[in-house]
Coordinates of C-alpha atoms and ligand atoms in Angstrom, one line a residue:
X1 CA 33.7 2.4 -15.8
X2 CA 32.3 4.5 -13.1
X3 CA 28.5 4.1 -13.0
X4 CA 26.0 6.1 -11.0
X5 CA 22.5 4.6 -10.6
X6 CA 19.7 6.9 -9.6
X7 CA 16.4 5.6 -8.3
X8 CA 13.6 6.0 -5.7
X9 CA 13.9 2.5 -4.3
X10 CA 16.6 0.1 -3.4
X11 CA 16.5 -3.3 -1.8
X12 CA 16.8 -4.0 1.1
X13 CA 16.1 -0.5 2.3
X14 CA 13.0 0.7 0.6
X15 CA 10.8 -1.4 -1.7
X16 CA 7.3 -1.1 -3.2
X17 CA 7.9 -3.4 -6.2
X18 CA 10.3 -4.9 -8.6
X19 CA 12.2 -1.7 -9.1
X20 CA 13.8 -2.1 -5.7
X21 CA 14.8 -5.7 -6.5
X22 CA 16.5 -4.5 -9.7
X23 CA 18.3 -1.5 -8.2
X24 CA 19.4 -3.8 -5.3
X25 CA 20.9 -6.4 -7.6
X26 CA 22.1 -4.9 -11.0
X27 CA 24.7 -2.6 -9.4
X28 CA 26.3 -5.5 -7.5
X29 CA 26.4 -7.6 -10.7
X30 CA 28.2 -4.7 -12.4
X31 CA 30.6 -4.4 -9.5
X32 CA 31.4 -8.1 -10.0
X33 CA 32.3 -7.3 -13.6
X34 CA 34.9 -4.8 -12.2
X35 CA 33.1 -1.5 -12.5
X36 CA 32.9 1.1 -9.8
X37 CA 29.2 1.5 -9.0
X38 CA 27.2 3.9 -6.8
X39 CA 23.4 4.1 -6.2
X40 CA 21.9 7.5 -5.4
X41 CA 18.6 7.5 -3.5
X42 CA 16.4 10.0 -1.5
X43 CA 17.0 10.0 2.2
X44 CA 13.7 8.5 3.4
X45 CA 13.8 7.6 7.1
X46 CA 13.9 3.9 6.3
X47 CA 17.1 4.4 4.3
X48 CA 18.7 6.7 6.9
X49 CA 17.9 4.2 9.6
X50 CA 18.6 1.0 7.7
X51 CA 21.7 1.9 5.8
X52 CA 24.3 1.3 8.6
X53 CA 27.2 3.8 8.9
X54 CA 26.7 6.9 6.7
X55 CA 29.2 9.7 6.5
X56 CA 28.9 13.1 4.8
X57 CA 30.5 13.6 1.4
X58 CA 32.7 16.6 2.0
X59 CA 32.7 19.4 -0.5
X60 CA 29.5 18.5 -2.2
X61 CA 26.5 20.8 -1.6
X62 CA 22.9 19.9 -1.3
X63 CA 20.5 22.8 -0.8
X64 CA 19.0 22.6 2.7
X65 CA 20.7 19.2 3.4
X66 CA 23.7 17.1 2.7
X67 CA 24.9 14.1 0.8
X68 CA 25.8 11.0 2.8
X69 CA 27.9 8.0 1.8
X70 CA 27.5 4.4 2.9
X71 CA 27.8 0.9 1.5
X72 CA 25.4 -1.7 0.0
X73 CA 26.1 -5.4 -0.2
X74 CA 28.4 -6.4 -3.0
X75 CA 30.8 -3.5 -2.5
X76 CA 28.5 -1.0 -4.0
X77 CA 28.6 2.7 -2.8
X78 CA 25.3 4.0 -1.4
X79 CA 24.7 7.8 -1.8
X80 CA 21.8 9.3 0.2
X81 CA 20.4 12.7 -0.1
X82 CA 19.5 13.9 3.4
X83 CA 17.0 16.7 3.1
X84 CA 14.5 16.8 6.0
X85 CA 12.0 19.1 4.4
X86 CA 11.5 16.8 1.4
X87 CA 12.3 13.3 2.5
X88 CA 11.9 12.9 6.3
X89 CA 8.5 11.3 6.1
X90 CA 7.8 7.7 7.0
X91 CA 5.7 5.4 4.9
X92 CA 5.5 4.9 1.2
X93 CA 7.9 6.8 -1.0
X94 CA 5.2 8.1 -3.4
X95 CA 1.9 8.4 -1.5
X96 CA 0.7 9.4 1.9
X97 CA -1.3 7.1 4.3
X98 CA -4.5 7.8 2.5
X99 CA -3.0 6.8 -0.9
X100 CA -2.7 10.3 -2.3
X101 CA 0.5 11.4 -4.0
X102 CA 2.7 13.4 -1.7
X103 CA 1.8 17.0 -2.6
X104 CA 5.5 17.9 -3.2
X105 CA 6.5 14.8 -5.3
X106 CA 7.5 17.2 -8.0
X107 CA 10.0 18.9 -5.7
X108 CA 11.1 15.6 -4.2
X109 CA 12.1 14.1 -7.5
X110 CA 13.4 17.4 -9.0
X111 CA 15.9 17.3 -6.1
X112 CA 16.8 13.6 -6.9
X113 CA 17.5 14.4 -10.6
X114 CA 19.3 17.7 -9.8
X115 CA 21.6 16.1 -7.2
X116 CA 22.4 13.2 -9.6
X117 CA 23.4 15.6 -12.4
X118 CA 25.4 17.8 -9.9
X119 CA 27.3 14.7 -8.9
X120 CA 28.3 14.1 -12.5
X121 CA 29.6 17.7 -12.7
X122 CA 31.4 17.4 -9.4
X123 CA 33.0 14.1 -10.2
X124 CA 34.1 14.0 -13.8
X125 CA 35.2 10.4 -13.4
X126 CA 31.6 9.3 -13.6
X127 CA 31.2 7.9 -17.1
X128 CA 27.6 6.8 -16.9
X129 CA 24.4 7.9 -15.2
X130 CA 21.8 5.2 -15.2
X131 CA 18.4 6.6 -14.2
X132 CA 15.4 4.3 -13.3
X133 CA 11.7 5.2 -13.9
X134 CA 10.2 8.6 -13.9
X135 CA 11.4 9.6 -10.4
X136 CA 14.9 9.9 -11.8
X137 CA 13.8 11.1 -15.2
X138 CA 15.0 14.6 -15.0
X139 CA 18.7 13.6 -14.5
X140 CA 19.4 13.0 -18.2
X141 CA 17.8 16.4 -19.0
X142 CA 20.0 18.2 -16.5
X143 CA 23.1 16.5 -17.9
X144 CA 22.1 17.7 -21.4
X145 CA 21.4 21.3 -20.1
X146 CA 24.7 21.4 -18.2
X147 CA 26.7 20.0 -21.2
X148 CA 28.2 17.4 -18.9
X149 CA 30.4 14.7 -20.5
X150 CA 28.8 11.9 -18.6
X151 CA 26.5 9.6 -20.8
X152 CA 23.0 8.6 -19.7
X153 CA 20.9 5.5 -19.9
X154 CA 17.3 5.5 -18.8
X155 CA 15.4 2.3 -17.9
X156 CA 11.6 2.1 -18.2
X157 CA 10.4 -0.2 -15.5
X158 CA 6.8 0.8 -16.0
X159 CA 5.6 3.3 -18.6
X160 CA 2.2 3.6 -16.8
X161 CA 3.7 6.0 -14.3
X162 CA 5.1 9.1 -15.9
X163 CA 5.2 12.0 -13.4
X164 CA 3.1 14.5 -15.4
X165 CA 2.8 18.1 -14.3
X166 CA 1.2 21.3 -15.5
X167 CA 3.1 24.0 -17.4
X168 CA 2.9 26.5 -14.6
X169 CA 5.0 24.1 -12.5
X170 CA 7.7 23.8 -15.1
X171 CA 9.8 26.6 -13.5
X172 CA 10.4 24.3 -10.5
X173 CA 12.7 22.1 -12.7
X174 CA 15.1 25.0 -13.3
X175 CA 15.5 23.6 -16.9
X176 CA 15.9 26.0 -19.8
X177 CA 12.6 27.2 -21.3
X178 CA 13.9 25.9 -24.6
X179 CA 13.5 22.3 -23.3
X180 CA 9.8 22.8 -23.1
X181 CA 9.1 21.6 -26.6
X182 CA 7.5 18.7 -28.4
X183 CA 10.8 16.8 -28.7
X184 CA 11.7 17.8 -25.2
X185 CA 9.7 17.6 -22.0
X186 CA 6.4 18.9 -23.4
X187 CA 3.5 16.4 -23.2
X188 CA 0.1 17.4 -24.5
X189 CA 0.3 20.9 -23.1
X190 CA 1.8 19.6 -19.8
X191 CA 5.2 18.2 -19.3
X192 CA 6.5 15.0 -17.7
X193 CA 9.6 13.5 -16.0
X194 CA 9.2 10.4 -18.3
X195 CA 9.2 12.5 -21.4
X196 CA 12.4 14.3 -20.2
X197 CA 14.1 11.0 -19.8
X198 CA 12.9 9.6 -23.2
X199 CA 14.0 12.8 -25.0
X200 CA 17.4 13.4 -23.4
X201 CA 18.9 10.0 -22.5
X202 CA 21.6 8.7 -24.8
X203 CA 20.1 5.2 -24.5
X204 CA 16.7 4.0 -23.4
X205 CA 16.1 0.5 -22.1
X206 CA 13.2 -1.4 -20.8
X207 CA 13.2 -4.7 -18.8
X208 CA 12.3 -7.3 -21.5
X209 CA 12.6 -7.6 -25.3
X210 CA 8.9 -8.1 -25.8
X211 CA 7.9 -5.1 -23.7
X212 CA 10.4 -3.0 -25.8
X213 CA 8.4 -3.9 -28.9
X214 CA 5.0 -3.6 -27.3
X215 CA 5.5 0.0 -26.2
X216 CA 6.0 1.0 -29.8
X217 CA 2.3 0.3 -30.3
X218 CA -0.5 2.7 -29.5
X219 CA -2.3 0.1 -27.3
X220 CA 0.6 -0.3 -24.9
X221 CA 2.6 2.9 -25.5
X222 CA 0.7 4.9 -22.9
X223 CA 0.7 7.9 -25.3
X224 CA 4.4 7.8 -25.6
X225 CA 4.6 5.4 -28.5
X226 CA 5.3 8.3 -30.9
X227 CA 8.4 9.4 -28.9
X228 CA 9.5 5.8 -28.5
X229 CA 9.2 5.2 -32.2
X230 CA 11.2 8.3 -32.9
X231 CA 13.9 7.0 -30.6
X232 CA 13.6 3.3 -31.5
X233 CA 17.2 3.1 -32.7
X234 CA 18.3 3.9 -29.1
X235 CA 15.7 1.6 -27.4
X236 CA 16.7 -1.9 -26.1
X237 CA 14.9 -4.6 -24.1
X238 CA 17.3 -6.1 -21.5
X239 CA 15.6 -8.8 -19.5
X240 CA 15.9 -8.4 -15.7
X241 CA 17.6 -11.1 -13.6
X242 CA 16.9 -12.7 -10.3
X243 CA 19.0 -12.4 -7.2
X244 CA 19.5 -16.1 -6.6
X245 CA 21.1 -15.3 -3.2
X246 CA 17.7 -14.2 -2.1
X247 CA 15.4 -16.4 -4.1
X248 CA 16.8 -19.9 -3.9
X249 CA 14.9 -22.9 -2.5
X250 CA 18.1 -24.6 -1.4
X251 CA 19.0 -21.9 1.1
X252 CA 15.7 -20.0 1.7
X253 CA 15.4 -19.6 5.4
X254 CA 11.7 -18.5 5.2
X255 CA 10.8 -22.0 4.1
X256 CA 9.7 -24.8 6.4
X257 CA 12.1 -27.1 4.5
X258 CA 14.7 -26.2 1.9
X259 CA 14.7 -28.2 -1.3
X260 CA 16.2 -28.4 -4.8
X261 CA 15.8 -30.2 -8.1
X262 CA 17.2 -33.4 -6.6
X263 CA 15.1 -33.1 -3.4
X264 CA 11.7 -32.3 -4.8
X265 CA 9.8 -34.3 -2.3
X266 CA 10.7 -31.8 0.4
X267 CA 8.6 -29.2 -1.4
X268 CA 5.4 -30.9 -0.2
X269 CA 6.3 -30.0 3.4
X270 CA 6.3 -26.4 2.4
X271 CA 2.9 -26.8 0.8
X272 CA 1.5 -28.3 4.0
X273 CA 3.1 -25.6 6.1
X274 CA 1.6 -22.9 3.9
X275 CA -1.8 -24.5 4.0
X276 CA -1.7 -24.7 7.8
X277 CA -0.3 -21.1 8.2
X278 CA -3.0 -19.6 5.9
X279 CA -5.9 -21.7 7.2
X280 CA -6.3 -23.7 4.1
X281 CA -7.4 -27.4 4.1
X282 CA -4.4 -29.7 3.9
X283 CA -5.3 -31.2 0.5
X284 CA -2.3 -32.6 -1.3
X285 CA -4.3 -33.7 -4.3
X286 CA -5.5 -30.2 -5.3
X287 CA -3.1 -27.8 -7.0
X288 CA -2.4 -24.8 -4.8
X289 CA -2.1 -21.6 -6.8
X290 CA -0.2 -18.7 -5.3
X291 CA -0.4 -15.0 -6.0
X292 CA 2.1 -12.4 -4.7
X293 CA 1.2 -9.1 -6.3
X294 CA 0.1 -5.5 -6.3
X295 CA -3.7 -5.7 -6.6
X296 CA -4.2 -3.6 -9.7
X297 CA -5.6 -3.7 -13.2
X298 CA -2.1 -3.9 -14.6
X299 CA -1.7 -7.2 -12.9
X300 CA -5.0 -8.5 -14.2
X301 CA -6.2 -9.2 -10.7
X302 CA -9.8 -8.3 -11.5
X303 CA -9.9 -11.4 -13.8
X304 CA -9.1 -13.8 -11.0
X305 CA -12.3 -14.1 -8.9
X306 CA -14.5 -14.8 -11.9
X307 CA -12.0 -17.4 -13.3
X308 CA -11.4 -19.4 -10.2
X309 CA -14.6 -19.3 -8.3
X310 CA -16.3 -22.4 -9.7
X311 CA -13.0 -24.4 -9.3
X312 CA -12.8 -23.4 -5.7
X313 CA -16.4 -24.3 -5.1
X314 CA -15.8 -27.7 -6.7
X315 CA -12.8 -28.4 -4.5
X316 CA -10.6 -28.6 -7.6
X317 CA -8.1 -26.0 -6.7
X318 CA -6.8 -23.8 -3.9
X319 CA -5.7 -20.1 -3.9
X320 CA -3.2 -18.4 -1.5
X321 CA -3.1 -14.7 -2.3
X322 CA -0.8 -12.1 -0.8
X323 CA -1.2 -8.6 -2.1
X324 CA -2.5 -5.1 -1.5
X325 CA -3.6 -2.2 -3.7
X326 CA -6.9 -1.2 -5.1
X327 CA -9.6 -1.1 -2.4
X328 CA -12.2 -2.7 -4.6
X329 CA -9.9 -5.6 -5.5
X330 CA -8.9 -6.1 -1.9
X331 CA -12.6 -6.3 -1.0
X332 CA -13.4 -8.7 -3.8
X333 CA -10.6 -11.1 -2.6
X334 CA -11.6 -10.8 1.0
X335 CA -15.1 -11.8 0.0
X336 CA -13.9 -14.7 -2.2
X337 CA -11.9 -16.0 0.8
X338 CA -15.0 -15.8 3.0
X339 CA -17.1 -17.7 0.5
X340 CA -14.5 -20.4 0.0
X341 CA -12.9 -20.8 3.4
X342 CA -10.5 -23.8 3.4
X343 CA -9.8 -23.4 -0.3
X344 CA -9.0 -19.7 -0.6
X345 CA -6.8 -17.7 1.8
X346 CA -6.1 -14.0 1.3
X347 CA -3.6 -11.8 3.1
X348 CA -4.0 -8.1 2.3
X349 CA -0.6 -7.1 3.4
X350 CA 3.0 -6.6 2.4
X351 CA 5.0 -9.4 3.8
X352 CA 8.4 -10.6 2.6
X353 CA 8.5 -13.8 4.5
X354 CA 5.0 -14.9 3.4
X355 CA 6.0 -14.0 -0.2
X356 CA 8.8 -16.6 0.1
X357 CA 6.6 -19.1 1.7
X358 CA 4.0 -18.8 -1.0
X359 CA 6.6 -19.1 -3.8
X360 CA 8.0 -22.1 -2.0
X361 CA 4.8 -23.8 -0.9
X362 CA 2.4 -23.3 -3.8
X363 CA 2.3 -25.6 -6.8
X364 CA 1.8 -22.7 -9.3
X365 CA 2.2 -18.9 -9.3
X366 CA -0.4 -16.9 -11.1
X367 CA 0.6 -13.7 -13.0
X368 CA -2.3 -12.8 -15.4
X369 CA -1.1 -9.3 -16.2
X370 CA -2.6 -7.0 -18.8
X371 CA 0.9 -5.7 -19.4
X372 CA 4.1 -6.6 -17.7
X373 CA 7.4 -4.9 -18.4
X374 CA 9.3 -7.8 -17.0
X375 CA 7.7 -9.4 -13.9
X376 CA 9.8 -11.0 -11.3
X377 CA 7.5 -13.4 -9.4
X378 CA 7.2 -15.8 -12.4
X379 CA 11.0 -15.9 -12.4
X380 CA 11.0 -16.8 -8.6
X381 CA 8.4 -19.4 -9.3
X382 CA 10.5 -21.0 -12.0
X383 CA 13.5 -21.4 -9.6
X384 CA 11.2 -22.9 -6.9
X385 CA 9.5 -25.4 -9.3
X386 CA 6.3 -23.4 -8.7
X387 CA 4.9 -23.3 -12.2
X388 CA 4.1 -19.9 -13.6
X389 CA 0.6 -19.4 -15.0
X390 CA 1.0 -16.2 -17.1
X391 CA -0.6 -14.1 -19.8
X392 CA 1.5 -13.9 -23.0
X393 CA 2.7 -10.3 -22.6
X394 CA 6.0 -8.4 -22.0
X395 CA 8.5 -10.2 -19.8
X396 CA 6.1 -13.0 -19.1
X397 CA 6.1 -14.0 -22.8
X398 CA 9.9 -13.9 -22.7
X399 CA 10.4 -16.1 -19.7
X400 CA 7.7 -18.8 -19.6
X401 CA 7.3 -21.6 -22.2
X402 CA 3.7 -22.7 -22.2
X403 CA 2.7 -26.3 -21.8
X404 CA 1.3 -27.5 -25.2
X405 CA 1.8 -24.2 -27.0
X406 CA 5.5 -24.9 -27.1
X407 CA 5.9 -28.6 -26.6
X408 CA 9.7 -28.3 -26.2
X409 CA 10.8 -27.9 -22.6
X410 CA 7.6 -26.3 -21.3
X411 CA 8.0 -24.5 -17.9
X412 CA 4.5 -23.3 -17.1
X413 CA 1.1 -22.3 -18.6
X414 CA 0.4 -19.4 -20.9
X415 CA -2.8 -17.9 -22.0
X416 CA -3.6 -15.1 -24.5
X417 CA -6.7 -13.1 -23.9
X418 CA -7.1 -10.9 -20.8
X419 CA -10.5 -12.3 -19.8
X420 CA -11.8 -14.4 -16.9
X421 CA -12.9 -17.0 -19.5
X422 CA -9.5 -17.5 -20.9
X423 CA -8.0 -17.6 -17.5
X424 CA -10.6 -20.1 -16.3
X425 CA -9.7 -22.4 -19.3
X426 CA -6.0 -22.4 -18.4
X427 CA -6.8 -23.0 -14.7
X428 CA -8.8 -26.0 -15.8
X429 CA -5.8 -27.3 -17.7
X430 CA -3.6 -26.8 -14.6
X431 CA -6.0 -29.0 -12.6
X432 CA -5.8 -31.6 -15.3
X433 CA -2.0 -31.7 -15.7
X434 CA -1.5 -31.7 -11.9
X435 CA -3.3 -35.0 -11.7
X436 CA -0.6 -36.4 -14.0
X437 CA 2.2 -36.6 -11.5
X438 CA 5.1 -37.4 -13.9
X439 CA 4.2 -34.7 -16.4
X440 CA 3.9 -32.1 -13.6
X441 CA 7.3 -33.2 -12.2
X442 CA 8.8 -32.9 -15.7
X443 CA 7.6 -29.3 -15.9
X444 CA 9.0 -28.5 -12.5
X445 CA 12.4 -29.8 -13.5
X446 CA 12.3 -27.8 -16.7
X447 CA 11.4 -24.7 -14.7
X448 CA 14.0 -25.2 -12.1
X449 CA 16.8 -25.5 -14.7
X450 CA 16.1 -22.1 -16.2
X451 CA 18.8 -19.5 -15.6
X452 CA 17.9 -15.9 -15.2
X453 CA 20.8 -14.6 -13.2
X454 CA 22.0 -11.0 -13.2
X455 CA 25.3 -11.7 -14.8
X456 CA 23.8 -11.9 -18.4
X457 CA 21.9 -8.7 -17.9
X458 CA 25.0 -6.9 -16.5
X459 CA 26.9 -7.9 -19.6
X460 CA 24.2 -6.7 -21.9
X461 CA 24.2 -3.3 -20.1
X462 CA 28.0 -3.3 -20.5
X463 CA 27.7 -3.6 -24.3
X464 CA 25.1 -0.8 -24.3
X465 CA 27.2 1.5 -22.1
X466 CA 30.2 1.0 -24.4
X467 CA 28.2 2.3 -27.3
X468 CA 27.2 5.5 -25.6
X469 CA 30.1 6.5 -23.3
X470 CA 32.1 9.4 -24.3
X471 CA 35.9 9.1 -24.6
Ligands
ADP1 P1 5.9 -4.9 -9.9 O1 7.2 -4.2 -9.7 O2 5.2 -4.4 -11.1 O3 5.0 -4.8 -8.7 P2 7.4 -7.3 -10.1 O4 7.0 -8.7 -10.4 O5 8.5 -6.8 -10.9 O6 6.1 -6.4 -10.2 O7 7.9 -7.2 -8.7 C1 7.1 -7.3 -7.5 C2 8.0 -7.5 -6.3 O8 7.3 -7.2 -5.2 C3 8.4 -9.0 -6.2 O9 9.7 -9.0 -5.5 C4 7.3 -9.5 -5.2 O10 7.7 -10.6 -4.5 C5 7.1 -8.3 -4.4 N1 5.7 -8.2 -3.8 C6 4.6 -7.8 -4.4 N2 3.6 -7.7 -3.6 C7 4.1 -8.1 -2.4 C8 3.5 -8.3 -1.1 N3 2.2 -8.0 -0.9 N4 4.3 -8.7 -0.1 C9 5.6 -9.0 -0.3 N5 6.2 -8.8 -1.5 C10 5.4 -8.4 -2.5
GLC2 C1 8.0 -2.6 -12.8 C2 7.2 -3.6 -13.7 C3 7.6 -5.0 -13.6 C4 9.2 -5.1 -13.5 C5 9.7 -4.2 -12.4 C6 11.2 -4.3 -12.4 O1 7.5 -2.4 -11.5 O2 5.8 -3.5 -13.4 O3 7.1 -5.7 -14.6 O4 9.5 -6.5 -13.3 O5 9.4 -2.9 -12.7 O6 11.9 -3.9 -13.6

């Protein structure tokens, strides 16, 4: 098949979260299954500068710009929309330096969807357009409006971000007025990119089976549970994978010492190096809990200070946190680190290398999310024998087997309620189990044996594509 992925981020060129990891890895896994795969992205400066050799695609028109072609790892074609007025801006793909949405995000992502659909008209060999998150959400609607043969699949990575705009801005889409309806783009008197995708894609997926069920409920459906229930026959949860070429303790060059399931002792060097790097006390007897996360309510980060404070004060645990996001949360963690110097270290940054060193050096990785479509850091933790501590929700529920709750092959710690109290209780259990060396090592081994590679996910997408592709 010929597959066109459409997204606003792709590793290693532009990343704000797990979306980039997925768009960087799934296409290569599909290529390995024998498909012809391209990825279309906006031409942000980081992409134009980082992509290596790019050459114009002759004969394909982009208003006010051009389409460029390059290569991604794994023999995947990279297609970049070069359009200075919309994309030639450094920094974050979605927000300006002060954290405000770019004022022309509507036009930026209309252009992405429009070019994607134009490509499918221009190249009738493309069998399948796979759009990711709201930024690419108009592409399936354009395909439908154009009557293009190409089938469409839309993946929800996060239902919380929908790209909602007012009716007076609808004309910018260039879509027919007839699509502005309750079973089209209309959303409570406004319209949204997400709704377009949910209404007009042939298949809808999200990134874990549990999240696929959760979003059918009013409490997690983000006001779209009605549409999702209407389309539930076409909705699937396909669990993300991990790119083990990037996240592998046996080869990870960011680590002080590489290690593996048969060389577990070497992990302690990474713990010591991390403690030293981040200014923590070198205290082998205390479990070191790592966090690598956006600091937001979704991630349950507001629960952490209240849950961990007394354990930090009692020298029972250490915390190494890397993250950025909400100003108030950043402030709360900075203050926590001040109060508990030596036991709590906080880096309010985005830092790939430190992310690897935390995943390799910590004993456990904490992901206490309120909702989590899939979550990748707990999967990295599993491979590194860094036991995930997670809330039972979405992809976290699908990937971590809790100690005690599921006695068979536990791989981490799971708690139910999104409260500091519940989190405190589970952290207490972590401290207890950590003292029992053989049990902890057993958990590490179980975790490290888990397989969450991309090959399985790529095959699941194959089956789905086969159902929706047109002759
Ligand atoms: P989400 O996409 O919702 O933020 P995921 O767990 O799917 O959550 O993916 C987050 C990705 O971003 C992971 O690859 C994680 O390592 C990375 N990440 C998050 N925060 C940081 C940070 N401050 N520095 C480096 N990497 C980070
Ligand atoms: C989103 C979700 C996260 C998921 C990622 C990749 O950012 O919040 O749970 O892992 O997309 O699919």
